[in-house]
Amino acid sequence: MENKSGRFVIPYSRIYYFEKQKRQVLVRGTGGQVLCSFYGKFEEMEALPQNFLRCHNSMIVNMGRVSAIEKSNFLLIDGSFVSISRTYLQESRLGFTRYCMPDVR
């Protein structure tokens, strides 16, 4: 990832989720800590691995950091929550099931 401060190399395993705030994308880690930020759009982030799932208009979550799904939230392994919008609820539930049980289609 690159911004005006320089280029950042962050292992996918450290990223819990991406959060879009207006034109800025925040890369969040444990406890919602901002690892870095950059200007861009989610649509431009095509190179993400399959374990990253869009669950909200402003959120992409790393399924490797999700411990459970509760109503309309993902519970992350650090105890924090990521919201799931109604638009992405069915896709998020299916994505979570597929991630937990890869043989289910």
Short mmCIF file of C-alpha atoms in Angstrom, two decimals:
data_model
loop_
_atom_site.label_atom_id
_atom_site.label_comp_id
_atom_site.label_asym_id
_atom_site.label_seq_id
_atom_site.Cartn_x
_atom_site.Cartn_y
_atom_site.Cartn_z
CA MET A 1 0.00 0.00 0.00
CA GLU A 2 1.19 3.46 -0.78
CA ASN A 3 0.29 6.92 0.48
CA LYS A 4 2.02 10.30 0.62
CA SER A 5 4.07 9.16 3.64
CA GLY A 6 5.57 6.30 1.66
CA ARG A 7 5.04 2.69 0.81
CA PHE A 8 3.80 0.22 3.42
CA VAL A 9 4.09 -3.56 3.36
CA ILE A 10 1.59 -5.07 5.78
CA PRO A 11 1.12 -8.85 5.94
CA TYR A 12 -2.50 -9.85 5.30
CA SER A 13 -2.44 -11.71 8.63
CA ARG A 14 -2.12 -8.37 10.50
CA ILE A 15 -5.11 -6.79 8.72
CA TYR A 16 -8.46 -7.28 10.46
CA TYR A 17 -10.51 -5.10 8.12
CA PHE A 18 -10.52 -2.18 5.71
CA GLU A 19 -12.79 0.76 6.48
CA LYS A 20 -13.74 3.41 3.93
CA GLN A 21 -14.30 6.93 5.22
CA LYS A 22 -15.22 9.23 2.36
CA ARG A 23 -12.32 8.85 -0.13
CA GLN A 24 -9.86 7.45 2.40
CA VAL A 25 -9.37 3.75 3.14
CA LEU A 26 -8.19 2.89 6.65
CA VAL A 27 -6.34 -0.38 7.18
CA ARG A 28 -7.27 -1.62 10.66
CA GLY A 29 -5.54 -4.15 12.87
CA THR A 30 -6.05 -5.47 16.41
CA GLY A 31 -8.54 -3.44 18.41
CA GLY A 32 -9.33 -1.20 15.45
CA GLN A 33 -5.82 0.28 15.42
CA VAL A 34 -5.12 2.14 12.15
CA LEU A 35 -2.11 0.46 10.55
CA CYS A 36 -2.07 2.90 7.63
CA SER A 37 -4.44 4.79 5.35
CA PHE A 38 -4.56 5.73 1.70
CA TYR A 39 -6.86 7.40 -0.80
CA GLY A 40 -8.71 4.98 -3.02
CA LYS A 41 -11.81 2.93 -3.69
CA PHE A 42 -12.67 -0.63 -2.73
CA GLU A 43 -13.26 -1.37 -6.41
CA GLU A 44 -9.57 -0.67 -7.05
CA MET A 45 -8.50 -3.29 -4.49
CA GLU A 46 -8.80 -6.31 -6.82
CA ALA A 47 -5.59 -8.00 -5.67
CA LEU A 48 -6.95 -8.99 -2.24
CA PRO A 49 -7.01 -12.72 -1.44
CA GLN A 50 -10.33 -14.57 -1.38
CA ASN A 51 -10.52 -14.55 2.42
CA PHE A 52 -11.35 -10.82 2.32
CA LEU A 53 -15.09 -10.25 2.08
CA ARG A 54 -17.08 -7.07 1.58
CA CYS A 55 -19.73 -6.97 4.30
CA HIS A 56 -20.78 -3.32 4.17
CA ASN A 57 -20.57 -0.41 1.78
CA SER A 58 -17.67 0.87 3.87
CA MET A 59 -16.10 -2.38 5.18
CA ILE A 60 -14.07 -5.31 3.88
CA VAL A 61 -13.29 -7.91 6.55
CA ASN A 62 -10.51 -10.50 6.74
CA MET A 63 -12.37 -13.79 7.30
CA GLY A 64 -9.24 -15.19 8.93
CA ARG A 65 -9.84 -12.76 11.80
CA VAL A 66 -13.56 -13.54 12.25
CA SER A 67 -14.51 -15.84 15.11
CA ALA A 68 -18.32 -15.77 14.75
CA ILE A 69 -21.26 -14.12 13.05
CA GLU A 70 -23.96 -12.65 15.30
CA LYS A 71 -27.14 -11.19 13.79
CA SER A 72 -25.72 -8.43 11.60
CA ASN A 73 -22.15 -8.32 12.94
CA PHE A 74 -18.93 -10.24 12.57
CA LEU A 75 -17.24 -10.90 15.91
CA LEU A 76 -13.49 -10.63 15.45
CA ILE A 77 -10.92 -12.66 17.39
CA ASP A 78 -9.89 -9.57 19.38
CA GLY A 79 -13.47 -9.12 20.66
CA SER A 80 -14.41 -6.19 18.42
CA PHE A 81 -17.32 -6.15 15.95
CA VAL A 82 -17.63 -5.28 12.27
CA SER A 83 -21.11 -4.37 11.02
CA ILE A 84 -22.80 -6.24 8.20
CA SER A 85 -25.28 -4.19 6.17
CA ARG A 86 -28.61 -5.60 5.03
CA THR A 87 -27.37 -5.45 1.45
CA TYR A 88 -24.42 -7.76 2.22
CA LEU A 89 -26.02 -9.92 4.97
CA GLN A 90 -26.85 -12.99 2.89
CA GLU A 91 -23.52 -12.85 1.03
CA SER A 92 -21.66 -12.43 4.34
CA ARG A 93 -23.38 -15.42 5.97
CA LEU A 94 -22.63 -17.55 2.94
CA GLY A 95 -19.03 -16.30 2.83
CA PHE A 96 -18.54 -17.11 6.52
CA THR A 97 -19.94 -20.62 6.03
CA ARG A 98 -17.73 -21.21 2.99
CA TYR A 99 -14.67 -19.95 4.86
CA CYS A 100 -15.36 -22.18 7.89
CA MET A 101 -16.34 -25.20 5.80
CA PRO A 102 -14.60 -24.92 2.41
CA ASP A 103 -16.22 -28.09 1.06
CA VAL A 104 -19.74 -26.56 1.34
CA ARG A 105 -20.95 -24.86 -1.83
#
